[in-house]
Amino acid sequence: MDTIVNAFPYLMEGLQVTLYIFAIAIVIGFLIGLIIALFRLAPLKILNWIAKIFVDAIRGTPFIVQLFFIYFGLNSLEFISLDNTTAGIVTVAINAGAYFSEIIRAGIQSIDKGQTEAARSLGLNSTQNMRYIILPQAFRRMLPTITNQAIISLKDTSLLSVIGVADLTQEGRIQASATFDAFNVYLILGIIYFVVIYLLSMLASFVERKFVLR
Amino acid sequence: MTMIRVENLKKSFGNLEVIKDMSTVVEEKEVICVIGPSGSGKSTFLRCLNRLEEITGGHVYIEGVDITDPKVNINQIRQDVGMVFQQFNLFPHKSVLENVILAPMKVKKSDRKASEKKAYELLDKVGLREKAKAYPGELSGGQKQRVAIARALAMDPKIMLFDEPTSALDPEMVGDVLDVMKQLAREGMTMVVVTHEMGFAAEMGDRVLFIDGGYIVEENVPKELFGNPQHERTKAFLSKVL
C-alpha cells in the first residue's frame, strides 16, 4: 500500500508525458498517413514509389531500431539536434503514419467508384470529391482499424523510456528501483496502461456509433 | 441550337475497342433514347459525353466546346451536363437534402439558403419533399433514383444524361421514375437516355439510336425505327425485346 501511495504521483506525471507524446504523435502520424495514402493513390508514378518505399521501410524494421536511428543516428549528424522527447514523438509519428497510410489507402479504395463518378458528374473537382465524398465515408469505415493502430502506437510510446524520456514506463522503472517493490509498481503500471487504452477504445466506439453509416 | 455534337468518337479499354466510330448530333430540347444489346457500347457512349470515360479518338462538342481538348475545364462543362446512374450513386453519408445542395454550394458557391430553397422545389417536383431529412439508406430504389434526378437538376444543367435509370429498380418503382423523366422532357430538357424501356423510347424519344458492336447502326424517329427498322441487326434486336 505504501508503494502505491508513494509511487502513484510519479506515475501520474509519467502518464501526462505519455499522453502528451501520444496526442501529438498520433495527430502528426495521421497527417503523414493521409499524405502518404494520397501519394500512393496519386496518378504520378514517382509519388507512388516514394509512398511505397516509405511504408516498406517502416514496416520492415523494428520500432526500437527506428527510434535509435532517429535519436542516436540523426543526432550524430552535425546539423541535427533532437532532444529525446522530440525524437520520440517523431519516431512514433512516422511509425504510426506508415501504418495509417495503409489503412487510409484501403479505406479510400473500398469506396465504390460510382461515388466518384456521381461527384465528378456534378462538377466537383478531384480535391472536392476526396474532401466531401470519399474521405468522410472512408474514415467511418476505417475507424475501428485506426483505433487499433492508435492503441499500438500508445503502447509503442513505452519504448521511449529506453532513450530516457520520462514517460509512464520510465517513471515506473524509477519507482520500481526506488521502492524495491517491482511487483506492485509494474502491476500498477500495467493497470494504468490498461485503463487508458480501455477508455480510448470506449471513446472510439462512441464516435463510431455516432457516425455510423446509414 | 446544337447541344451535343459527336464526331467519329472512338473509345478503347486497353485492346478492347468498345466504340469504333460514332457520330451524331443532339439539338436543344431533343430527347434521344439509346437502345441496344448489353455490351454494345451504349453506356460507354453516354459516359463519353461528360468525359467520365477518357475519349480515345474523335471529338465531342458540348454547346460548341470540344471536351476532348485537354485544355478545356471539364468541371465547368459538367456543371451543365447532369447525369443519372443505374446504381443511383447517392452519397450515403449525407441526407437527401444535403445530397441535393452539395454541388450547388461547393461548386457554384451558392449560399445555403438559396440552395435549400431550390432543393425543396426540386424535391417537390420529384415528390419527395417529406424525405428531405432522410438518408439514402432509408429510401426505396425508386425514391433514391428520384433524389438522384433532383440532385442532378440542382445544378441547372442544360443537358441530362440517363444511364439505364430504371434497370436496377423493382418493376413497381419504374413508373414513378419514368413519370419524372417524362415531365422533364415535356419541360424542354435536352436528354440522352440509355434505356431498356422501349415504351418510354417510343413515347418520349424524338429520336432513337440503336447501337450495336461499337457503331450507331440506325438512328430514326421512334415510329420508323420501331415500326420499320432498316437493318438486320435492328430487326433482330427488336424482335427479341418487343
JSON list of C-alpha atoms in Angstrom, two decimals, chain A residues 112-115 117-125 128 132-133 136-137 140 213-214, chain B residues 47 50 52 75 78 81 83 85 89-94 102-103 106-107 135 151 155:
[
{"chain": "A", "resi": 112, "resn": "ASP", "atom": "CA", "xyz": [-17.50, 2.42, -54.66]},
{"chain": "A", "resi": 113, "resn": "LYS", "atom": "CA", "xyz": [-16.24, 4.20, -57.76]},
{"chain": "A", "resi": 114, "resn": "GLY", "atom": "CA", "xyz": [-19.81, 5.25, -58.53]},
{"chain": "A", "resi": 115, "resn": "GLN", "atom": "CA", "xyz": [-19.43, 7.77, -55.71]},
{"chain": "A", "resi": 117, "resn": "GLU", "atom": "CA", "xyz": [-18.43, 9.32, -60.81]},
{"chain": "A", "resi": 118, "resn": "ALA", "atom": "CA", "xyz": [-21.51, 10.94, -59.29]},
{"chain": "A", "resi": 119, "resn": "ALA", "atom": "CA", "xyz": [-19.42, 13.65, -57.64]},
{"chain": "A", "resi": 120, "resn": "ARG", "atom": "CA", "xyz": [-17.38, 14.37, -60.75]},
{"chain": "A", "resi": 121, "resn": "SER", "atom": "CA", "xyz": [-20.50, 14.40, -62.94]},
{"chain": "A", "resi": 122, "resn": "LEU", "atom": "CA", "xyz": [-21.85, 17.19, -60.73]},
{"chain": "A", "resi": 123, "resn": "GLY", "atom": "CA", "xyz": [-18.77, 19.27, -61.45]},
{"chain": "A", "resi": 124, "resn": "LEU", "atom": "CA", "xyz": [-16.80, 18.60, -58.26]},
{"chain": "A", "resi": 125, "resn": "ASN", "atom": "CA", "xyz": [-13.06, 18.51, -58.93]},
{"chain": "A", "resi": 128, "resn": "GLN", "atom": "CA", "xyz": [-13.58, 18.33, -53.61]},
{"chain": "A", "resi": 132, "resn": "TYR", "atom": "CA", "xyz": [-16.60, 15.91, -49.31]},
{"chain": "A", "resi": 133, "resn": "ILE", "atom": "CA", "xyz": [-17.44, 12.48, -50.71]},
{"chain": "A", "resi": 136, "resn": "PRO", "atom": "CA", "xyz": [-15.81, 11.18, -44.95]},
{"chain": "A", "resi": 137, "resn": "GLN", "atom": "CA", "xyz": [-17.13, 7.78, -46.00]},
{"chain": "A", "resi": 140, "resn": "ARG", "atom": "CA", "xyz": [-16.16, 5.98, -40.99]},
{"chain": "A", "resi": 213, "resn": "LEU", "atom": "CA", "xyz": [-23.01, 4.84, -41.94]},
{"chain": "A", "resi": 214, "resn": "ARG", "atom": "CA", "xyz": [-26.69, 4.98, -42.51]},
{"chain": "B", "resi": 47, "resn": "ARG", "atom": "CA", "xyz": [-20.19, 8.33, -70.38]},
{"chain": "B", "resi": 50, "resn": "ASN", "atom": "CA", "xyz": [-19.31, 14.19, -69.99]},
{"chain": "B", "resi": 52, "resn": "LEU", "atom": "CA", "xyz": [-16.43, 10.19, -67.34]},
{"chain": "B", "resi": 75, "resn": "ASN", "atom": "CA", "xyz": [-15.56, 20.56, -64.32]},
{"chain": "B", "resi": 78, "resn": "ARG", "atom": "CA", "xyz": [-20.00, 19.02, -66.26]},
{"chain": "B", "resi": 81, "resn": "VAL", "atom": "CA", "xyz": [-24.45, 18.18, -68.01]},
{"chain": "B", "resi": 83, "resn": "MET", "atom": "CA", "xyz": [-26.06, 12.57, -65.06]},
{"chain": "B", "resi": 85, "resn": "PHE", "atom": "CA", "xyz": [-26.79, 6.44, -62.93]},
{"chain": "B", "resi": 89, "resn": "ASN", "atom": "CA", "xyz": [-24.82, 6.67, -56.53]},
{"chain": "B", "resi": 90, "resn": "LEU", "atom": "CA", "xyz": [-26.36, 8.85, -53.86]},
{"chain": "B", "resi": 91, "resn": "PHE", "atom": "CA", "xyz": [-23.92, 9.95, -51.17]},
{"chain": "B", "resi": 92, "resn": "PRO", "atom": "CA", "xyz": [-24.85, 7.62, -48.28]},
{"chain": "B", "resi": 93, "resn": "HIS", "atom": "CA", "xyz": [-23.27, 9.78, -45.57]},
{"chain": "B", "resi": 94, "resn": "LYS", "atom": "CA", "xyz": [-25.42, 12.75, -46.48]},
{"chain": "B", "resi": 102, "resn": "LEU", "atom": "CA", "xyz": [-23.83, 19.78, -52.07]},
{"chain": "B", "resi": 103, "resn": "ALA", "atom": "CA", "xyz": [-22.82, 20.60, -55.62]},
{"chain": "B", "resi": 106, "resn": "LYS", "atom": "CA", "xyz": [-19.41, 23.64, -53.23]},
{"chain": "B", "resi": 107, "resn": "VAL", "atom": "CA", "xyz": [-19.15, 24.04, -56.99]},
{"chain": "B", "resi": 135, "resn": "TYR", "atom": "CA", "xyz": [-30.73, 9.26, -45.51]},
{"chain": "B", "resi": 151, "resn": "ARG", "atom": "CA", "xyz": [-29.53, 16.22, -57.27]},
{"chain": "B", "resi": 155, "resn": "MET", "atom": "CA", "xyz": [-27.02, 22.36, -60.89]}
]
